[in-house]
Each structure stands twice: as C-alpha cells, then as structure tokens.
Short mmCIF file of C-alpha atoms in Angstrom, two decimals:
data_model
loop_
_atom_site.label_atom_id
_atom_site.label_comp_id
_atom_site.label_asym_id
_atom_site.label_seq_id
_atom_site.Cartn_x
_atom_site.Cartn_y
_atom_site.Cartn_z
CA MET A 1 29.14 93.54 37.68
CA ASN A 2 26.31 96.08 37.63
CA PRO A 3 25.22 97.48 34.22
CA ALA A 4 26.45 100.96 33.37
CA PRO A 5 23.98 103.89 34.12
CA ASP A 6 23.33 104.48 30.51
CA ASP A 7 22.51 100.80 29.71
CA PRO A 8 18.64 100.78 30.05
CA GLY A 9 18.34 97.44 28.59
CA ARG A 10 19.66 95.47 31.72
CA PRO A 11 18.12 95.41 35.18
CA ARG A 12 20.19 96.78 38.09
CA ARG A 13 20.80 94.56 40.98
CA ARG A 14 18.59 95.32 43.99
CA LEU A 15 20.38 96.24 47.42
CA ARG A 16 17.96 94.04 48.97
CA PRO A 17 16.56 91.41 46.73
CA SER A 18 12.89 90.38 47.22
CA GLY A 19 10.31 87.97 45.86
CA GLY A 20 10.51 84.23 45.29
CA TYR A 21 7.99 83.97 48.17
CA ARG A 22 6.34 81.04 46.48
CA GLU A 23 9.47 79.08 47.33
CA LEU A 24 8.99 79.72 51.18
CA ARG A 25 7.61 76.71 53.01
CA SER A 26 5.54 79.05 55.03
CA PHE A 27 3.83 80.35 52.07
CA GLN A 28 3.38 76.97 50.43
CA THR A 29 1.84 75.55 53.64
CA SER A 30 -0.33 78.68 54.07
CA THR A 31 -1.63 78.20 50.41
CA LEU A 32 -2.66 74.75 51.44
CA ILE A 33 -4.41 76.09 54.77
CA TYR A 34 -6.16 78.80 52.66
CA ASP A 35 -7.37 76.21 49.85
CA GLY A 36 -8.26 73.86 52.63
CA THR A 37 -10.18 76.30 54.81
CA TRP A 38 -12.29 77.54 51.86
CA SER A 39 -13.32 74.10 51.08
CA PHE A 40 -14.00 73.34 54.71
CA CYS A 41 -16.24 76.43 55.12
CA GLU A 42 -18.05 75.70 51.97
CA ARG A 43 -18.85 72.40 52.98
CA PHE A 44 -19.42 72.36 56.78
CA ILE A 45 -20.05 76.02 57.76
CA ASP A 46 -23.30 77.92 57.10
CA ARG A 47 -22.51 80.66 54.48
CA ARG A 48 -24.69 83.08 56.32
CA SER A 49 -22.68 82.56 59.42
CA ARG A 50 -20.08 85.16 60.41
CA THR A 51 -17.65 82.33 61.36
CA HIS A 52 -17.57 81.27 57.71
CA ASP A 53 -16.32 84.69 56.56
CA GLN A 54 -14.01 85.11 59.47
CA MET A 55 -12.23 81.70 58.90
CA VAL A 56 -11.75 82.23 55.21
CA GLN A 57 -10.50 85.76 55.69
CA ALA A 58 -8.09 84.71 58.35
CA ALA A 59 -6.62 81.93 56.07
CA ARG A 60 -6.32 84.48 53.27
CA SER A 61 -4.70 87.05 55.42
CA GLY A 62 -2.15 84.55 56.62
CA ARG A 63 -1.02 83.68 53.13
CA GLN A 64 -1.22 87.14 51.64
CA ASN A 65 0.70 88.82 54.31
CA ILE A 66 3.57 86.51 54.02
CA ALA A 67 3.90 87.43 50.31
CA GLU A 68 3.34 91.17 50.95
CA GLY A 69 6.05 91.12 53.63
CA ASN A 70 8.46 89.24 51.56
CA ARG A 71 7.94 92.09 48.86
CA ALA A 72 8.15 94.80 51.43
CA GLY A 73 11.46 93.59 52.68
CA ALA A 74 13.07 95.19 49.66
CA VAL A 75 12.87 98.63 51.36
CA SER A 76 11.67 98.13 54.90
CA SER A 77 12.77 95.49 57.39
CA LYS A 78 10.11 96.93 59.82
CA SER A 79 7.42 96.26 57.28
CA GLU A 80 8.55 92.74 56.46
CA LEU A 81 8.57 91.80 60.08
CA GLU A 82 5.30 93.47 60.85
CA LEU A 83 3.47 91.91 57.97
CA THR A 84 4.99 88.53 58.85
CA ASN A 85 3.95 88.78 62.40
CA TRP A 86 0.26 89.68 60.97
CA ALA A 87 0.38 86.40 59.03
CA ARG A 88 1.40 84.65 62.16
CA ALA A 89 -1.44 86.29 64.11
CA SER A 90 -3.97 85.46 61.43
CA LEU A 91 -3.24 81.68 61.39
CA GLU A 92 -3.33 81.81 65.32
CA GLU A 93 -6.84 83.11 65.01
CA LEU A 94 -7.76 80.34 62.39
CA LEU A 95 -6.25 77.73 64.72
CA LEU A 96 -8.59 78.75 67.57
CA ASP A 97 -11.60 78.73 65.08
CA CYS A 98 -10.71 75.02 64.20
CA GLN A 99 -10.24 73.97 67.72
CA ASP A 100 -13.68 75.73 68.73
CA TYR A 101 -15.41 73.85 65.84
CA LEU A 102 -14.25 70.42 67.36
CA ARG A 103 -14.95 71.50 70.93
CA HIS A 104 -18.39 72.81 70.32
CA ARG A 105 -19.46 69.64 68.46
CA LYS A 106 -17.74 67.44 71.07
CA LEU A 107 -15.49 65.97 68.26
CA PRO A 108 -12.11 64.63 69.00
CA LEU A 109 -8.96 66.70 68.72
CA TRP A 110 -6.01 64.41 67.37
CA PRO A 111 -3.12 64.14 69.89
CA LYS A 112 0.29 65.26 68.54
CA GLU A 113 1.49 61.68 68.35
CA SER A 114 -1.65 60.03 67.06
CA ALA A 115 -1.18 58.05 63.71
CA GLU A 116 -3.47 60.43 61.86
CA ALA A 117 -1.49 63.47 62.89
CA SER A 118 1.83 61.80 62.17
CA ALA A 119 0.56 60.93 58.66
CA VAL A 120 -0.34 64.53 57.95
CA ARG A 121 3.01 65.70 59.13
CA ALA A 122 4.71 63.19 57.11
CA LEU A 123 3.20 64.66 53.95
CA GLY A 124 5.04 67.87 54.63
CA ARG A 125 8.27 66.34 54.12
CA LYS A 126 7.37 65.68 50.53
CA ILE A 127 7.06 69.52 50.01
CA GLY A 128 10.49 70.84 48.79
CA ALA A 129 12.13 73.34 51.18
CA ARG A 130 14.29 76.33 50.58
CA LYS A 131 17.55 76.01 52.20
CA ASP A 132 17.00 79.00 54.30
CA PRO A 133 13.51 80.22 54.83
CA THR A 134 14.44 83.97 55.47
CA ASP A 135 16.50 84.09 52.36
CA ARG A 136 15.15 86.67 49.75
CA SER A 137 15.57 85.36 46.26
CA ASP A 138 17.30 86.86 43.25
CA PRO A 139 15.23 89.46 41.59
CA SER A 140 15.65 87.55 38.32
CA ASN A 141 13.39 84.85 39.82
CA ARG A 142 10.25 84.88 37.88
CA THR A 143 8.49 82.22 39.79
CA ASP A 144 6.07 84.77 41.44
CA LEU A 145 4.81 85.93 37.91
CA SER A 146 4.58 82.83 35.73
CA ASP A 147 2.12 79.71 35.49
CA PRO A 148 4.14 76.99 37.02
CA GLU A 149 3.37 78.14 40.51
CA ASP A 150 -0.14 77.04 40.01
CA ALA A 151 0.57 73.67 38.95
CA GLY A 152 2.86 73.42 42.16
CA ASP A 153 0.00 74.41 44.41
CA ARG A 154 -2.18 71.91 42.74
CA ALA A 155 0.35 69.15 43.25
CA ARG A 156 0.81 69.96 46.87
CA TYR A 157 -2.86 70.15 47.34
CA ALA A 158 -3.27 66.64 45.71
CA LEU A 159 -1.09 65.11 48.39
CA TYR A 160 -3.43 66.32 51.06
CA ALA A 161 -6.70 65.82 49.20
CA PRO A 162 -7.66 62.46 50.94
CA TRP A 163 -7.41 64.33 54.09
CA LEU A 164 -8.80 67.96 53.19
CA GLU A 165 -11.61 66.49 51.10
CA HIS A 166 -12.69 63.77 53.51
CA GLU A 167 -16.22 63.29 54.19
CA SER A 168 -15.80 63.93 57.70
CA ALA A 169 -15.56 67.41 59.08
CA MET A 170 -13.73 66.17 62.10
CA VAL A 171 -10.87 64.90 59.99
CA VAL A 172 -10.62 68.16 57.84
CA ALA A 173 -10.51 70.12 60.81
CA ASN A 174 -7.79 68.13 62.44
CA THR A 175 -5.80 68.30 59.19
CA LEU A 176 -6.03 72.00 59.18
CA ILE A 177 -4.91 72.17 62.75
CA CYS A 178 -1.81 70.12 61.83
CA LEU A 179 -1.09 72.35 59.00
CA ILE A 180 -1.54 75.52 61.03
CA HIS A 181 0.82 74.23 63.61
CA GLN A 182 3.45 73.45 60.70
CA ALA A 183 3.03 76.99 59.20
CA ASN A 184 3.33 78.69 62.67
CA TYR A 185 6.50 76.91 63.39
CA LEU A 186 7.92 77.97 59.95
CA LEU A 187 6.85 81.56 60.45
CA ASP A 188 8.45 81.56 64.00
CA GLN A 189 11.72 80.46 62.57
CA GLN A 190 11.27 82.89 59.72
CA LEU A 191 10.66 85.82 62.21
CA ALA A 192 13.73 84.80 64.27
CA GLY A 193 15.90 84.80 61.03
CA LEU A 194 14.65 88.19 60.03
CA GLU A 195 15.10 89.67 63.48
CA GLN A 196 18.67 88.33 63.64
CA GLU A 197 19.35 89.67 60.09
CA PHE A 198 18.22 93.09 61.14
CA ILE A 199 20.35 93.07 64.27
CA GLU A 200 23.31 92.00 62.33
CA GLY A 201 23.00 93.84 59.01
CA GLY A 202 20.81 96.75 59.99
CA GLY A 203 17.89 98.29 58.16
CA TYR A 204 17.46 99.34 54.80
CA SER A 205 18.48 102.96 55.33
CA GLU A 206 21.69 101.72 57.11
CA GLN A 207 22.53 99.23 54.18
CA LEU A 208 21.78 101.94 51.75
CA ALA A 209 24.21 104.33 53.58
CA ALA A 210 26.92 101.73 53.57
CA ALA A 211 26.44 101.22 49.98
CA ARG A 212 26.89 104.86 49.38
CA LEU A 213 30.07 104.97 51.40
CA ALA A 214 31.26 101.88 49.43
CA PHE A 215 30.63 103.47 46.14
CA ARG A 216 32.44 106.80 47.42
CA ARG A 217 35.27 104.78 48.28
CA LYS A 218 35.57 103.15 44.85
CA GLU A 219 35.53 106.58 43.17
CA ARG A 220 38.38 107.80 45.42
CA SER A 221 40.44 104.69 44.53
CA ASP A 222 41.22 106.52 41.09
CA PRO A 223 44.56 108.59 42.07
CA THR A 224 43.48 111.33 39.47
CA ASP A 225 40.12 111.85 41.33
CA GLN A 226 39.81 115.40 42.44
CA THR A 227 36.35 115.21 43.79
CA ASP A 228 35.40 116.86 47.29
CA ARG A 229 35.54 114.68 50.32
CA THR A 230 32.31 115.43 51.85
CA ASP A 231 32.35 112.29 54.14
CA GLN A 232 35.76 112.91 55.78
CA HIS A 233 33.95 113.40 59.04
CA PHE A 234 33.16 109.41 59.01
CA PRO A 235 35.83 107.74 61.22
CA LYS A 236 37.89 104.78 59.90
CA CYS A 237 37.57 101.37 61.42
CA PRO A 238 40.43 100.85 63.89
CA GLN A 239 40.50 97.10 62.94
CA CYS A 240 40.47 97.13 59.15
CA GLY A 241 40.74 100.81 58.02
CA LYS A 242 37.42 101.06 56.16
CA LEU A 243 35.07 103.89 56.69
CA MET A 244 32.43 103.56 59.41
CA THR A 245 28.81 104.29 59.19
CA LEU A 246 26.27 105.36 61.91
CA ARG A 247 24.37 102.40 63.39
CA THR A 248 21.89 101.98 66.48
CA ALA A 249 22.34 99.16 69.17
CA ARG A 250 19.35 96.80 69.08
CA GLN A 251 19.97 94.83 72.26
CA GLY A 252 22.27 94.89 75.42
CA LYS A 253 22.75 97.53 77.90
CA ASN A 254 23.30 100.25 75.14
CA GLN A 255 20.08 99.42 73.36
CA GLY A 256 18.84 102.34 71.50
CA SER A 257 22.14 104.21 71.54
CA GLN A 258 24.13 104.93 68.41
CA PHE A 259 27.68 104.25 67.41
CA TRP A 260 29.90 103.99 64.65
CA GLY A 261 29.97 100.52 63.01
CA CYS A 262 32.20 99.29 60.38
CA THR A 263 30.90 99.27 56.72
CA GLY A 264 32.63 95.87 56.23
CA TYR A 265 30.25 94.24 58.55
CA PRO A 266 29.87 91.37 58.99
CA ASP A 267 33.27 90.37 57.96
CA CYS A 268 34.59 93.09 60.27
CA LYS A 269 32.82 93.91 63.66
CA GLY A 270 34.75 97.02 64.45
CA ALA A 271 32.82 99.68 66.45
CA VAL A 272 33.77 102.96 68.19
CA PRO A 273 31.80 105.31 70.24
CA LEU A 274 29.72 108.18 68.44
CA ASP A 275 31.83 110.81 69.66
CA ALA A 276 35.07 109.34 67.95
CA PRO A 277 36.98 111.78 66.06
CA ALA A 278 37.35 111.30 62.18
CA ALA A 279 40.58 109.66 60.89
#
C-alpha cells in the first residue's frame, strides 16, 4: 500500500521503477570491456594516438549509456531505447577497432569455436544473471549507490584477469572481441524486450494516464462521493467494463493511428475505435 500523502517519512512507489542496472548482465559485461580496454590501450596503444582515446571512449560510452538509459526509463521509454541503442553502437565501434588492430598487425582472430574463445565464453556463465535483463529493479534497491558493487566488479574482473592481463596483445584483443560479442547479444535481447514492453504497455504518459484513471475509479467507488465526473467521455471496455484510455497502434496496418484501449491491459485486451461513444 502506498503511504498517505501527508507521510513524508516513507518513499512513494514509482509508477515505473528504475535503477539496479548493476545487476544487468549487459552492464556487468560492459564494465569488464571498459576496464579491459583501458588496460589494453595503456599497454599496447600509443597514448598520443587518436585510436587510444577513441577506443577508451567507445568502451566507456557503452557502459555509461546502459546505466543512463536504465535510469531514464523511469520517465521515458524513448530515452531508454535510444540510450541503450547508443550503448550497442558504441560497442560495435569498439569491436571494429579491436578487429582492425589484429588485421593491421597480421595477428590471428580466434574462430568462434576455438578452444580460447570457448574458454572465455565459459567464464561468462560464472557471472550471476538477472532473471530478466529488461526488468527494472525495485526503487528500494540500493546496489547502485553502495560500496559492494565495486567488489563485484573486481571479482568479475579477477575471473578474466589471466586473459585481459595477458602479455600478448593478440590474446587481450581477442578476449575483448569475445566479451563485446557477448555484450552485444545481451543488448540485442534487452532492446527486443524493451520494444515489446513498450508495444504492450505503452509509454510513460500512457501508463500515467491509466494510473490516473484507476485512481479516479477508486475515488468513485465510495457511494457517498459527490465529485464531478470529468472523465465520463472515456468509453468503457466492452469486455470487462473498465474505463479505457487513449493508445497509439505501434505495428500492423493501423500503425500510428489512435484507438481506445482497456486500462486493465494486459489482463484485458479490449479495444474500440477512437470514435466510439462513451458508455
């Protein structure tokens, strides 16, 4: 139950919780990539080279945009998708830099099924995974703000240290390539989940409108309530009787057109045309 409005001592439950990004596999893997890239560039790339700065910044951007996007998701599905896509693009840029490093120096690129690549991938299974990489954490989660996450990052890095701190630049570059492929796969799954969530549940403004309608219905459940009925123009769902809210079709032949969708979605998938009369 939410705290009363006059109870300043208790936090309210957010409509769209965010945070907890440190538990995302994509963020954990991108942290390994950032740390490993920084070490690689310090050891094997001339600091005066533009490539040095570009690789470090691409690795950093991949990691930071995942965190920023996760936080932005509290109020903007569009921002969350954009920032997560930027993270994906930054890691793709870094992937090309690592591949270029090997090609320019005529160093071998590990085949996907090589013993070395398989050993690096196996380490990823030792990293704990969130049950759903698109889930937003409960706002009471403080893992983003406390010290234990640093210990977690260090422990994960220690698993990969024999590879990321290897004396051979070829080994380190190939290890980074393996990690980037893993992170990109995770981000692709994360983006697909976010897109589906947006299609099914709508954006923040739509969810806010639905929450407002639910609140008004709760208010009117009191038979002594004599407040005005300013939202009587909203039709009722023909399937369950709940009020409907304005939605926008995201796919199909009616993509971009608006319609009335049940506020009980996804439990009820009732929908009527925009010009339907109010009940």
